[in-house]
Amino acid sequence: MTSLSNPDTSNSATPIILDGRQGGPSGDGGSDSAHERLFAGLNPQQREAAEYRGAALLIVAGAGSGKTSVLTRRIAGLLQSREAWPSQILAITFTNKAAAEMRERVQALVGDTAQGMWISTFHSACVRILRREAETIGKTQSFTIYDSGDTRALLKRIIKGLDADTLGFTVAGAAARISKLKNELTDIETYARSANLSDPQEVMFLEIFRQYTRQLRSANAFDFDDLIAETVFLFRAFPKVAALYQRRFRHILVDEYQDTNHAQYSLIRELTMPIAPAIADELEAQGHHVDRMRDPLGVIPGASLTVVGDSDQSIYAFRGADIRNIVEFERDFPGAKVVLLEQNYRSTQNILSAANSVIANNFDRKDKKLWTAVGDGDKIIGFTGYSGHDEAQFVADEIEKLHAAGMAYSEIAVFYRTNAQTRALEEIFIRSALPYRIMGGTKFYERAEIKDAMAYLTAVANPDDALALRRILNTPKRGIGPATETQLGSYADDNGVSFRQAMRDAGSLGLGPKVTAAILQLAGLLDTATEMVDPANPAGASPVADVLTYLLDESGYLDALRNSRDPQDEARAENVDELVAVTREFARNNPDGGLIDFLTEVSLVAAADEIDDSSGTVSLMTLHTAKGLEYDAVFLTGIEEDLLPHRMSANEPGGPAEERRLFYVGITRAKKRLFLSLAMTRAQFGETAVAMPSRYLQEIPADLIDWKQSPGTANGRGGSQSRALNARRPGLGSGSGSSGSGSSGSGSRWNDSPGSGGYGAGGGRAPDRPKAEWPNRVTGQVRDNGDLELVAGDRIRHSDFGDGRVTAVTGEGAKRVAHVQFEKVGAKKLLIKIAPIEKL
DNA sequence: TCCACCGCGATTTTT
DNA sequence: TCGCGGTGGA
């Protein structure tokens, strides 16, 4: 590694040398050297940002400019100098992982003094506030948080009930519209006032929105967007409640400010408002000592606000993020100080140059140029595959090379625009025995069996949650069908009782004896479990794991999975066991945590939170998930038109610019090596379609990229070249010797044409490849070679790579790996169990 | 009420 | 390609 002048890049593992405790609790005088040590190694801009004191500070932090360092030192400085108690600090990050990291780093700087800070995501912070203040707004402390799946389930029932689909309403459409309104803090009454009631479509939407709101309320539940919006409403409706938090948080710091939406922005505004004298008087009267904080007029000044962001990395406009929040910060907070961080401590100059020239094409931005003292580094590597699989093979091969050269798998990441692209990558990675992990794909907590188990817990924690009850009513099968469910629902509505109470009253509904018994049994089970978690229980509240085990056993859910004929149910049962293990783990980490705390934590996990730096695997994720992360080597795949920029973004205002930022974010994640790849054909909807190189590729200066196989060559309009390449059958150009075309890529770029007929030839290859070669999903049936025995010296034939000789066999059982020297494509590693190989 | 079968539509990104 | 919803028979 080239030596950096700044020892502290934003994610480095370098231990932090400072020990904040050494200064002792008092001495302001002696703290000078501690202070100096705290800020040692920061560049002048970073230092200015960390030390500035004033009402409002905007840190415009380019990618990799060490903003986490600045933030943590800023917090540490406030604590060390005794300007703030830990409890007066609120730091908001985008993911739980970022929050945990920040806490850790502050702790490393100042030690246990850091206890008591709120460092969390917007959502977690709001949940904390809402649980505390639930009664004020007509909820109970045990409210449920509905994730997008729950929201969809609820809307589905509502839309069906209203026959709204005939008017063209879809679940996704309604959900998006409601979400958007909530992000703009438009509640149902406000919306109703402005709605055009002569439009039947709009009337119907209003009804959907109304029912949705009503059902959430009666279920004692908030959806994701409510968490923010309701907190803002709470503060606005109850200034005294707001004042409690305004008084408490004196220093508020917000990371990734460019991705805040209007609701989040408003929340920050509320929290940083000064407290009027009258309310301050009341606080004082209630015993909150605030008089020392008041100014001569009796006002408690607003908290100081620090926001960090980079408008070039704003990639969540589709979700309501408003780039104006950061662009207009100085107008919103007059007198705000602005500090620019442009020195990059992460990437090589080549990578930064590529990033700079790409983002320069976005016209409405403040010019900002990242630079580094590290040096040029390696060139960016480009590759054009014939298909998504070909591209994936290139990625796998290059990863193996990097690994062989000493790079840890965990320092390598593969990014893509859409989750669908994981299929090809996964297939190739499995066959190549490459350890990988997909971040945020089908998330563990989104699996049906996990949601089922969680619904049992939710039903116990929040007896009003009808949605959870409906979910488990006939899971496992108890003979309680939709008709019965509807009857229970209307009984509850008619008698003004909860769904849960309706279940207890099943005896008086005139249902069949079998069904009645089943319902009563479930109701009894839940009631017993509710007693188990009741803190008033003389035996004390049972651990979550025990309750869960009890529910799963007594309901027969686990038995149903274990005795099922469906082979996938075995894996599902294992997942459920895994969930039980998670609850144990939770109890270990949170000795005071109860059922509600567990449910909250699970509801708020994000894709990026799963990343475990020590896992020793390559990380695969979408470009969105990649934000805020960094890796030694980064592969950006699928750099094609209609994928990046994505086809769906074309019609949206600002769409292409946001896609460009997404590309920019991807590029700037790379520390040392960057690989850009694309394919000439890509499978979608099961059919292969022709793909064109992304327009963004041309925005990177040609001399920065070394094309192992350029779109120009692979895609040549003359056709001769591409045909020649295609003719080179078995090798498939996968990484092998065919490189050296760097020059051809630089001189004549392919930008001259879409070349319509150009490479239909690529499709010509498809038929001679038998379908069965590509196993389906990893989860489904995969090719299985059983106990094929291979030893060094054996000759084998691979359906893609041709013939080769086994040089070694490593691993055990199903994970045995053959190291093979192929005649045409060189050395490869193959997972014996599933590789398309035969022994010769 | 449950299960097997068939046909169609979908796909952007996520706290 | 796959997963979902709708249909029809047991």
mmCIF file of C-alpha atoms in Angstrom, chain A residues 87-90 116-120 123-143 145 220 222 227 230-231 234-235 238 240-249 271 288 596-597 600:
data_model
loop_
_atom_site.group_PDB
_atom_site.id
_atom_site.type_symbol
_atom_site.label_atom_id
_atom_site.label_comp_id
_atom_site.label_asym_id
_atom_site.label_seq_id
_atom_site.Cartn_x
_atom_site.Cartn_y
_atom_site.Cartn_z
ATOM 1 C CA SER A 87 -26.859 12.226 26.133
ATOM 2 C CA GLN A 88 -26.972 15.577 24.370
ATOM 3 C CA ILE A 89 -25.696 14.133 21.131
ATOM 4 C CA LEU A 90 -27.892 12.734 18.408
ATOM 5 C CA GLY A 116 -25.639 7.363 26.309
ATOM 6 C CA MET A 117 -25.302 8.967 22.890
ATOM 7 C CA TRP A 118 -28.051 8.380 20.428
ATOM 8 C CA ILE A 119 -26.389 7.140 17.286
ATOM 9 C CA SER A 120 -28.970 5.540 15.085
ATOM 10 C CA HIS A 123 -36.163 5.107 11.750
ATOM 11 C CA SER A 124 -34.662 3.704 14.936
ATOM 12 C CA ALA A 125 -34.535 7.117 16.554
ATOM 13 C CA CYS A 126 -38.177 7.748 15.700
ATOM 14 C CA VAL A 127 -39.263 4.364 17.003
ATOM 15 C CA ARG A 128 -37.541 5.139 20.246
ATOM 16 C CA ILE A 129 -39.333 8.438 20.535
ATOM 17 C CA LEU A 130 -42.677 7.018 19.457
ATOM 18 C CA ARG A 131 -42.568 4.121 21.904
ATOM 19 C CA ARG A 132 -41.873 6.564 24.666
ATOM 20 C CA GLU A 133 -44.677 8.906 23.647
ATOM 21 C CA ALA A 134 -47.110 6.361 22.216
ATOM 22 C CA GLU A 135 -49.956 7.143 24.576
ATOM 23 C CA THR A 136 -49.911 10.795 23.585
ATOM 24 C CA ILE A 137 -51.007 9.909 20.084
ATOM 25 C CA GLY A 138 -53.389 7.089 20.794
ATOM 26 C CA LYS A 139 -51.146 4.100 20.349
ATOM 27 C CA THR A 140 -49.731 1.741 22.886
ATOM 28 C CA GLN A 141 -46.110 1.248 23.621
ATOM 29 C CA SER A 142 -46.184 -2.182 21.964
ATOM 30 C CA PHE A 143 -47.157 -0.969 18.490
ATOM 31 C CA ILE A 145 -43.958 -1.749 12.633
ATOM 32 C CA ASN A 220 -51.882 -0.345 16.697
ATOM 33 C CA PHE A 222 -47.138 2.171 12.006
ATOM 34 C CA LEU A 227 -42.321 6.347 11.821
ATOM 35 C CA GLU A 230 -45.853 10.613 12.931
ATOM 36 C CA THR A 231 -42.885 11.785 14.928
ATOM 37 C CA LEU A 234 -46.226 14.490 17.339
ATOM 38 C CA PHE A 235 -43.719 17.308 17.722
ATOM 39 C CA PHE A 238 -47.402 18.737 21.202
ATOM 40 C CA LYS A 240 -44.149 20.406 25.107
ATOM 41 C CA VAL A 241 -43.216 16.921 24.023
ATOM 42 C CA ALA A 242 -41.050 18.365 21.275
ATOM 43 C CA ALA A 243 -39.366 20.607 23.829
ATOM 44 C CA LEU A 244 -38.250 17.585 25.822
ATOM 45 C CA TYR A 245 -36.206 16.424 22.854
ATOM 46 C CA GLN A 246 -35.173 19.886 21.731
ATOM 47 C CA ARG A 247 -33.791 20.445 25.190
ATOM 48 C CA ARG A 248 -32.142 17.100 25.337
ATOM 49 C CA PHE A 249 -30.330 17.017 21.997
ATOM 50 C CA LEU A 271 -35.500 19.058 16.619
ATOM 51 C CA HIS A 288 -36.069 19.737 33.936
ATOM 52 C CA ILE A 596 -40.817 -5.739 21.557
ATOM 53 C CA ASP A 597 -37.185 -4.754 21.345
ATOM 54 C CA THR A 600 -38.194 -3.593 16.514
#
